[in-house]
Amino acid sequence: MTYEIEIGRGKRGRRAYSLDDIAIVPNRRTRDPKDVSVSWQIDAYKFEMPVIAAPMDSAMSPETAIALGRLGGLGVLDLEGLWTRYEDPQSVLDEISALADETASPTVTRRMQELYKAPIQPELITTRLAEIRASGVTVAGSLTPQRTQEHYKTVVAAGVDIFVIRGTTVSAEHVSKNHEPLNLKQFIYELDVPVIVGGAAGYTPALHLMRTGAAGVLVGFGGGATTTTRRALGIHSPMASAISDVAAARRDYMDESGGRYVHVIADGGMGTSGDIVKAIAMGADAVMLGSALARAEEAPGKGWHWGQEAHHLELPRGDRVNVGTVGPLEEVLFGPGHHTNGTSNLIGALRRSMATTGYSDLKEFQRVDVVVSPYSGQ
């Protein structure tokens, strides 16, 4: 059976679906939402909800990473962000938040590029991770593949529990004539901490990442609400199909490896509770959230949201966007909700969807029936 369609006489392509294109179908059984478990575990670390904060300065500071950890999630600090470039980044965050109130502004982009030119200070990596560790929550930090070789020893020495290697696209085999690329398999083998790596958006690249020994694979290109990668590079992979493809790679890798389970983490384009629900229904074990958490009152961006793509020095492909503020972090995650658009009580919505379809835990919920239902605005 082929799922390819003819685009023109010289090109065929596979039809793929976004999260907006699918809908979950109720089953014959329902449950009490209080009887539903949304906990998950990666390596030795168990969390009370399947939420990982994206390493984005607008959403995560050491303080908000600690707050999320105490609520049962995992906060990941961007170790190439403002918190490791400035001793006190608050004035920089305030300036970014106060820049002209417009999207896709060259003036805003230019100023952000200037602010992010400040060098990364290894001692600040140590300080920020130590601050999170002192709180007693799980410590996670993120580097891009380009910076991993330079800073990973500092990160590991600081006592990180989970190491995240996150980029627009991360492959198990990077080819370069100019420098020695990061050997992911060797790197992960030599580390004593679990590594989450991505993004990947297809079966084959995800399978190769799993073979490196990664504990988790990020699905997608991240930065869903802020990225302009599709417009700038022409690269895009609809999330529903991408998650399903990577979940299939997880299944086949389990057979290939004799039972080793690699966690699939959906990353990007999940700004509402319905998106989170559908990501898990398609096979994700957890979700990495940016804009959804940037709406919290405690978020450093004060209602503004941006990713690393927004200040890339050579080819910026992201915007600083105004996502607004909906309430305290605890209310965003657990309610009570006061918004009808899926931006508050995210975990409550997940529990209710699982209960409505009769499933008691996340692994069971991955088997829920879905239909293709093109988005109609409802």
CSV table of C-alpha atoms in Angstrom, one decimal:
chain,number,residue,atom,x,y,z
A,1,MET,CA,0.0,0.0,0.0
A,2,THR,CA,1.3,3.5,-0.9
A,3,TYR,CA,0.3,6.7,0.8
A,4,GLU,CA,2.0,8.9,-1.8
A,5,ILE,CA,0.0,11.2,-4.1
A,6,GLU,CA,1.0,12.7,-7.3
A,7,ILE,CA,2.0,16.4,-6.9
A,8,GLY,CA,2.9,16.8,-10.5
A,9,ARG,CA,4.2,14.5,-13.3
A,10,GLY,CA,7.7,14.7,-11.9
A,11,LYS,CA,7.1,14.5,-8.1
A,12,ARG,CA,5.2,12.4,-5.7
A,13,GLY,CA,4.8,13.0,-2.0
A,14,ARG,CA,3.3,11.3,1.1
A,15,ARG,CA,0.2,12.9,2.6
A,16,ALA,CA,0.8,14.1,6.1
A,17,TYR,CA,-1.5,15.4,8.9
A,18,SER,CA,-1.1,18.1,11.5
A,19,LEU,CA,-2.6,17.9,14.9
A,20,ASP,CA,-5.5,20.2,13.7
A,21,ASP,CA,-6.3,17.5,11.1
A,22,ILE,CA,-7.2,14.8,13.5
A,23,ALA,CA,-9.8,14.2,16.3
A,24,ILE,CA,-10.1,11.7,19.1
A,25,VAL,CA,-13.1,9.4,19.1
A,26,PRO,CA,-14.8,8.4,22.4
A,27,ASN,CA,-15.1,4.7,23.2
A,28,ARG,CA,-17.7,2.6,24.8
A,29,ARG,CA,-16.2,3.2,28.3
A,30,THR,CA,-15.8,6.3,30.4
A,31,ARG,CA,-14.0,6.9,33.7
A,32,ASP,CA,-13.8,9.3,36.5
A,33,PRO,CA,-11.1,11.9,35.8
A,34,LYS,CA,-9.8,11.4,39.4
A,35,ASP,CA,-9.0,7.7,38.5
A,36,VAL,CA,-6.7,8.7,35.6
A,37,SER,CA,-2.9,8.7,35.9
A,38,VAL,CA,-0.9,11.2,33.9
A,39,SER,CA,2.5,10.3,35.4
A,40,TRP,CA,5.4,9.1,33.3
A,41,GLN,CA,9.0,8.0,33.8
A,42,ILE,CA,12.2,8.4,31.8
A,43,ASP,CA,15.2,6.5,33.0
A,44,ALA,CA,15.3,6.7,36.8
A,45,TYR,CA,13.2,9.9,36.9
A,46,LYS,CA,9.4,9.9,37.4
A,47,PHE,CA,7.2,12.9,36.9
A,48,GLU,CA,3.6,13.5,37.9
A,49,MET,CA,2.7,15.0,34.5
A,50,PRO,CA,4.0,14.5,30.9
A,51,VAL,CA,5.2,18.1,30.6
A,52,ILE,CA,8.7,19.2,29.8
A,53,ALA,CA,9.4,22.9,29.5
A,54,ALA,CA,11.1,23.9,26.2
A,55,PRO,CA,14.5,25.5,26.8
A,56,MET,CA,13.4,29.0,25.8
A,57,ASP,CA,14.3,32.2,27.7
A,58,SER,CA,10.8,33.5,27.4
A,59,ALA,CA,9.4,30.5,29.3
A,60,MET,CA,12.2,29.2,31.5
A,61,SER,CA,14.4,30.7,34.1
A,62,PRO,CA,16.0,28.8,37.0
A,63,GLU,CA,13.1,30.0,39.1
A,64,THR,CA,10.4,28.8,36.8
A,65,ALA,CA,12.2,25.5,36.2
A,66,ILE,CA,12.2,25.0,39.9
A,67,ALA,CA,8.5,25.9,40.1
A,68,LEU,CA,7.6,23.5,37.3
A,69,GLY,CA,9.6,20.8,39.0
A,70,ARG,CA,7.8,21.2,42.2
A,71,LEU,CA,4.5,20.9,40.4
A,72,GLY,CA,5.6,17.6,38.9
A,73,GLY,CA,7.0,18.5,35.5
A,74,LEU,CA,10.5,19.0,34.1
A,75,GLY,CA,12.0,22.4,33.4
A,76,VAL,CA,14.8,22.5,30.9
A,77,LEU,CA,17.1,25.6,31.0
A,78,ASP,CA,18.6,26.9,27.8
A,79,LEU,CA,22.3,26.9,28.6
A,80,GLU,CA,23.0,29.1,25.6
A,81,GLY,CA,20.5,31.7,26.6
A,82,LEU,CA,20.5,34.9,28.6
A,83,TRP,CA,20.9,33.2,31.9
A,84,THR,CA,24.4,32.0,31.0
A,85,ARG,CA,25.4,35.1,29.2
A,86,TYR,CA,24.5,37.7,31.8
A,87,GLU,CA,25.1,37.7,35.6
A,88,ASP,CA,21.7,39.5,36.0
A,89,PRO,CA,19.7,39.1,32.8
A,90,GLN,CA,16.5,40.7,34.1
A,91,SER,CA,17.3,44.1,32.5
A,92,VAL,CA,17.8,42.3,29.2
A,93,LEU,CA,14.6,40.4,29.5
A,94,ASP,CA,12.8,43.6,30.4
A,95,GLU,CA,14.3,45.3,27.3
A,96,ILE,CA,13.2,42.5,25.0
A,97,SER,CA,9.7,42.6,26.4
A,98,ALA,CA,9.5,46.3,25.9
A,99,LEU,CA,10.7,46.3,22.3
A,100,ALA,CA,8.3,47.6,19.6
A,101,ASP,CA,4.9,45.9,19.9
A,102,GLU,CA,5.0,44.2,16.5
A,103,THR,CA,5.8,40.9,15.0
A,104,ALA,CA,8.4,40.2,12.2
A,105,SER,CA,10.2,43.5,12.9
A,106,PRO,CA,13.7,43.8,11.5
A,107,THR,CA,14.5,46.3,14.3
A,108,VAL,CA,13.4,43.8,17.0
A,109,THR,CA,15.4,41.0,15.4
A,110,ARG,CA,18.5,43.2,15.1
A,111,ARG,CA,18.4,44.2,18.7
A,112,MET,CA,17.8,40.6,19.9
A,113,GLN,CA,20.8,39.5,17.8
A,114,GLU,CA,22.9,42.2,19.5
A,115,LEU,CA,21.8,41.1,23.0
A,116,TYR,CA,22.5,37.5,22.4
A,117,LYS,CA,26.1,38.2,21.1
A,118,ALA,CA,27.3,38.4,24.7
A,119,PRO,CA,29.5,35.3,25.3
A,120,ILE,CA,28.4,32.3,27.2
A,121,GLN,CA,30.1,32.1,30.6
A,122,PRO,CA,30.8,28.6,31.7
A,123,GLU,CA,30.8,29.7,35.4
A,124,LEU,CA,27.2,30.8,34.9
A,125,ILE,CA,26.2,27.4,33.6
A,126,THR,CA,27.5,26.0,36.8
A,127,THR,CA,25.7,28.6,38.9
A,128,ARG,CA,22.3,28.3,37.2
A,129,LEU,CA,22.3,24.5,37.4
A,130,ALA,CA,23.5,24.6,41.0
A,131,GLU,CA,20.6,26.9,41.8
A,132,ILE,CA,18.1,24.4,40.4
A,133,ARG,CA,19.8,21.4,42.1
A,134,ALA,CA,19.7,23.1,45.5
A,135,SER,CA,15.9,23.2,45.3
A,136,GLY,CA,15.7,19.4,45.1
A,137,VAL,CA,14.0,19.1,41.7
A,138,THR,CA,15.3,17.2,38.7
A,139,VAL,CA,18.0,19.2,36.9
A,140,ALA,CA,17.9,19.5,33.1
A,141,GLY,CA,19.8,21.7,30.7
A,142,SER,CA,19.9,22.0,27.0
A,143,LEU,CA,22.6,22.7,24.4
A,144,THR,CA,22.5,22.8,20.6
A,145,PRO,CA,24.7,20.2,18.8
A,146,GLN,CA,27.0,23.0,17.7
A,147,ARG,CA,27.8,23.9,21.3
A,148,THR,CA,27.7,20.5,23.0
A,149,GLN,CA,31.4,19.7,22.5
A,150,GLU,CA,32.4,23.0,24.0
A,151,HIS,CA,30.3,23.0,27.1
A,152,TYR,CA,29.1,19.5,28.0
A,153,LYS,CA,31.9,18.8,30.5
A,154,THR,CA,30.8,21.9,32.4
A,155,VAL,CA,27.2,20.8,32.3
A,156,VAL,CA,27.9,17.3,33.6
A,157,ALA,CA,30.3,18.5,36.3
A,158,ALA,CA,27.5,20.9,37.5
A,159,GLY,CA,25.4,17.9,38.3
A,160,VAL,CA,22.8,17.8,35.5
A,161,ASP,CA,20.3,14.9,35.8
A,162,ILE,CA,19.0,14.9,32.2
A,163,PHE,CA,21.0,16.3,29.3
A,164,VAL,CA,19.0,17.7,26.3
A,165,ILE,CA,20.6,18.2,22.9
A,166,ARG,CA,18.0,20.2,20.9
A,167,GLY,CA,18.2,21.8,17.5
A,168,THR,CA,15.9,22.5,14.6
A,169,THR,CA,17.0,19.2,13.1
A,170,VAL,CA,19.4,16.8,14.8
A,171,SER,CA,20.7,13.8,12.9
A,172,ALA,CA,22.8,10.8,14.1
A,173,GLU,CA,25.2,11.5,11.2
A,174,HIS,CA,26.2,15.0,10.5
A,175,VAL,CA,28.6,15.5,7.6
A,176,SER,CA,31.0,18.5,7.5
A,177,LYS,CA,34.2,19.3,5.6
A,178,ASN,CA,35.1,22.2,8.0
A,179,HIS,CA,35.1,20.6,11.5
A,180,GLU,CA,34.8,17.4,13.3
A,181,PRO,CA,31.1,16.8,14.0
A,182,LEU,CA,29.6,15.6,17.3
A,183,ASN,CA,29.6,11.8,17.3
A,184,LEU,CA,26.3,11.3,19.1
A,185,LYS,CA,26.7,7.5,19.7
A,186,GLN,CA,30.1,7.9,21.3
A,187,PHE,CA,29.0,11.0,23.2
A,188,ILE,CA,25.9,9.4,24.7
A,189,TYR,CA,27.8,6.1,25.5
A,190,GLU,CA,30.4,8.0,27.5
A,191,LEU,CA,28.0,10.1,29.5
A,192,ASP,CA,26.6,8.9,32.8
A,193,VAL,CA,23.3,10.8,32.4
A,194,PRO,CA,20.3,10.1,30.2
A,195,VAL,CA,20.2,12.2,27.0
A,196,ILE,CA,17.2,13.5,25.2
A,197,VAL,CA,17.9,14.5,21.6
A,198,GLY,CA,16.1,16.0,18.6
A,199,GLY,CA,14.3,17.3,16.6
A,200,ALA,CA,13.5,14.5,14.3
A,201,ALA,CA,10.4,14.4,12.1
A,202,GLY,CA,10.5,11.0,10.4
A,203,TYR,CA,10.8,7.2,10.9
A,204,THR,CA,14.4,6.8,9.6
A,205,PRO,CA,16.1,9.7,11.3
A,206,ALA,CA,14.4,8.9,14.6
A,207,LEU,CA,15.4,5.2,14.4
A,208,HIS,CA,19.0,6.3,13.9
A,209,LEU,CA,18.8,8.6,16.9
A,210,MET,CA,17.4,5.8,19.0
A,211,ARG,CA,20.4,3.6,18.0
A,212,THR,CA,22.8,6.2,19.5
A,213,GLY,CA,21.5,5.3,22.9
A,214,ALA,CA,19.3,8.3,23.5
A,215,ALA,CA,16.8,8.0,26.3
A,216,GLY,CA,14.3,10.2,24.5
A,217,VAL,CA,13.8,11.6,21.0
A,218,LEU,CA,12.2,15.0,20.4
A,219,VAL,CA,9.7,15.1,17.6
A,220,GLY,CA,9.3,18.2,15.5
A,221,PHE,CA,11.3,21.3,14.9
A,222,GLY,CA,10.4,23.0,18.2
A,223,GLY,CA,9.3,26.7,18.6
A,224,GLY,CA,5.9,26.1,17.0
A,225,ALA,CA,4.4,29.5,17.9
A,226,THR,CA,7.5,31.5,17.1
A,227,THR,CA,9.3,29.7,14.2
A,228,THR,CA,9.3,30.9,10.6
A,229,THR,CA,11.3,27.9,9.5
A,230,ARG,CA,8.7,26.9,7.0
A,231,ARG,CA,8.8,30.3,5.3
A,232,ALA,CA,12.6,30.7,5.6
A,233,LEU,CA,13.8,27.2,4.7
A,234,GLY,CA,10.8,25.5,3.2
A,235,ILE,CA,11.1,22.8,5.9
A,236,HIS,CA,8.0,21.6,7.8
A,237,SER,CA,6.6,18.3,9.0
A,238,PRO,CA,3.0,18.1,10.2
A,239,MET,CA,3.1,16.9,13.8
A,240,ALA,CA,0.4,14.2,13.9
A,241,SER,CA,2.1,12.2,11.1
A,242,ALA,CA,5.6,13.0,12.6
A,243,ILE,CA,4.7,11.7,16.0
A,244,SER,CA,3.1,8.6,14.6
A,245,ASP,CA,6.2,7.9,12.4
A,246,VAL,CA,8.6,8.2,15.3
A,247,ALA,CA,6.3,6.1,17.5
A,248,ALA,CA,6.6,3.4,14.8
A,249,ALA,CA,10.4,3.7,15.0
A,250,ARG,CA,10.2,3.3,18.8
A,251,ARG,CA,8.2,0.1,18.3
A,252,ASP,CA,10.6,-1.3,15.7
A,253,TYR,CA,13.6,-0.3,17.8
A,254,MET,CA,12.2,-2.2,20.8
A,255,ASP,CA,12.2,-5.4,18.6
A,256,GLU,CA,15.6,-4.7,17.2
A,257,SER,CA,17.2,-3.9,20.6
A,258,GLY,CA,15.6,-6.7,22.6
A,259,GLY,CA,13.2,-4.5,24.5
A,260,ARG,CA,14.9,-1.1,25.0
A,261,TYR,CA,12.2,1.6,25.2
A,262,VAL,CA,13.0,5.1,23.9
A,263,HIS,CA,10.6,7.9,24.9
A,264,VAL,CA,9.0,9.9,22.2
A,265,ILE,CA,8.6,13.6,23.2
A,266,ALA,CA,6.5,15.9,21.0
A,267,ASP,CA,8.2,19.3,20.7
A,268,GLY,CA,6.5,22.4,19.2
A,269,GLY,CA,3.1,23.5,17.9
A,270,MET,CA,1.2,22.5,21.1
A,271,GLY,CA,-0.2,25.8,22.4
A,272,THR,CA,-3.4,24.4,23.7
A,273,SER,CA,-4.6,21.5,25.8
A,274,GLY,CA,-6.3,19.9,22.8
A,275,ASP,CA,-2.9,19.8,21.0
A,276,ILE,CA,-1.3,18.1,24.0
A,277,VAL,CA,-4.1,15.5,24.1
A,278,LYS,CA,-3.8,14.7,20.4
A,279,ALA,CA,0.0,14.5,20.6
A,280,ILE,CA,-0.2,11.8,23.2
A,281,ALA,CA,-2.9,10.0,21.3
A,282,MET,CA,-0.6,9.8,18.3
A,283,GLY,CA,2.0,8.1,20.4
A,284,ALA,CA,4.0,10.7,22.4
A,285,ASP,CA,5.1,9.8,25.9
A,286,ALA,CA,5.4,13.4,26.9
A,287,VAL,CA,5.2,16.9,25.4
A,288,MET,CA,7.7,19.8,25.4
A,289,LEU,CA,5.9,23.1,25.8
A,290,GLY,CA,7.0,26.6,25.0
A,291,SER,CA,4.1,29.1,24.4
A,292,ALA,CA,1.7,27.2,26.7
A,293,LEU,CA,4.1,27.9,29.6
A,294,ALA,CA,5.2,31.4,28.4
A,295,ARG,CA,1.6,32.5,29.1
A,296,ALA,CA,2.1,31.9,32.9
A,297,GLU,CA,2.5,35.0,35.1
A,298,GLU,CA,5.9,33.8,36.3
A,299,ALA,CA,7.3,33.4,32.8
A,300,PRO,CA,10.4,35.6,32.2
A,301,GLY,CA,9.0,36.9,28.8
A,302,LYS,CA,6.1,38.7,30.5
A,303,GLY,CA,3.7,37.5,27.8
A,304,TRP,CA,6.2,37.7,25.0
A,305,HIS,CA,7.6,34.5,23.5
A,306,TRP,CA,10.7,33.7,21.4
A,307,GLY,CA,13.1,30.9,20.7
A,308,GLN,CA,16.7,30.6,19.6
A,309,GLU,CA,15.7,30.9,16.0
A,310,ALA,CA,14.6,34.5,16.6
A,311,HIS,CA,18.2,35.7,17.3
A,312,HIS,CA,20.3,33.5,15.0
A,313,LEU,CA,23.1,35.7,13.9
A,314,GLU,CA,23.1,34.7,10.2
A,315,LEU,CA,19.7,33.5,9.3
A,316,PRO,CA,17.0,34.3,11.9
A,317,ARG,CA,13.9,32.3,11.3
A,318,GLY,CA,11.7,33.0,14.2
A,319,ASP,CA,9.7,35.9,15.6
A,320,ARG,CA,9.1,37.3,19.1
A,321,VAL,CA,5.4,36.9,19.5
A,322,ASN,CA,2.9,38.2,22.0
A,323,VAL,CA,1.1,35.1,23.5
A,324,GLY,CA,-0.3,37.1,26.5
A,325,THR,CA,-0.7,36.0,30.1
A,326,VAL,CA,-3.5,33.7,31.3
A,327,GLY,CA,-2.6,33.2,35.0
A,328,PRO,CA,-0.2,31.7,37.5
A,329,LEU,CA,1.8,28.6,36.4
A,330,GLU,CA,-0.2,26.3,38.6
A,331,GLU,CA,-3.4,27.6,37.1
A,332,VAL,CA,-2.1,27.2,33.6
A,333,LEU,CA,-1.4,23.5,34.4
A,334,PHE,CA,-4.0,22.5,36.9
A,335,GLY,CA,-6.7,25.2,36.9
A,336,PRO,CA,-9.2,26.2,37.8
A,337,GLY,CA,-9.4,27.4,34.3
A,338,HIS,CA,-11.0,30.7,33.3
A,339,HIS,CA,-10.4,30.5,29.6
A,340,THR,CA,-12.4,28.5,27.1
A,341,ASN,CA,-9.7,28.2,24.4
A,342,GLY,CA,-7.5,25.5,26.0
A,343,THR,CA,-4.8,27.7,27.4
A,344,SER,CA,-5.5,27.0,31.1
A,345,ASN,CA,-5.8,23.8,33.2
A,346,LEU,CA,-3.8,21.9,30.6
A,347,ILE,CA,-3.5,18.7,32.7
A,348,GLY,CA,-7.1,18.8,33.8
A,349,ALA,CA,-8.1,18.8,30.1
A,350,LEU,CA,-5.8,15.8,29.5
A,351,ARG,CA,-7.3,13.9,32.4
A,352,ARG,CA,-10.8,14.6,31.2
A,353,SER,CA,-10.1,13.5,27.6
A,354,MET,CA,-8.5,10.3,28.9
A,355,ALA,CA,-11.5,9.7,31.2
A,356,THR,CA,-14.0,10.5,28.4
A,357,THR,CA,-12.4,7.9,26.2
A,358,GLY,CA,-12.1,5.3,29.0
A,359,TYR,CA,-8.3,5.1,29.4
A,360,SER,CA,-6.5,5.1,32.8
A,361,ASP,CA,-2.9,5.9,31.9
A,362,LEU,CA,-0.8,7.5,29.2
A,363,LYS,CA,0.4,4.3,27.6
A,364,GLU,CA,-3.2,3.0,27.3
A,365,PHE,CA,-4.3,6.4,25.8
A,366,GLN,CA,-1.8,6.0,23.0
A,367,ARG,CA,-4.2,3.3,21.6
A,368,VAL,CA,-7.2,5.6,21.4
A,369,ASP,CA,-9.1,5.8,18.2
A,370,VAL,CA,-8.6,8.9,16.0
A,371,VAL,CA,-10.1,10.1,12.8
A,372,VAL,CA,-9.0,12.5,10.1
A,373,SER,CA,-11.1,15.6,10.6
A,374,PRO,CA,-9.8,18.7,8.8
A,375,TYR,CA,-9.8,21.7,11.0
A,376,SER,CA,-13.0,23.7,10.8
A,377,GLY,CA,-12.2,26.4,13.4
A,378,GLN,CA,-14.1,24.6,16.2
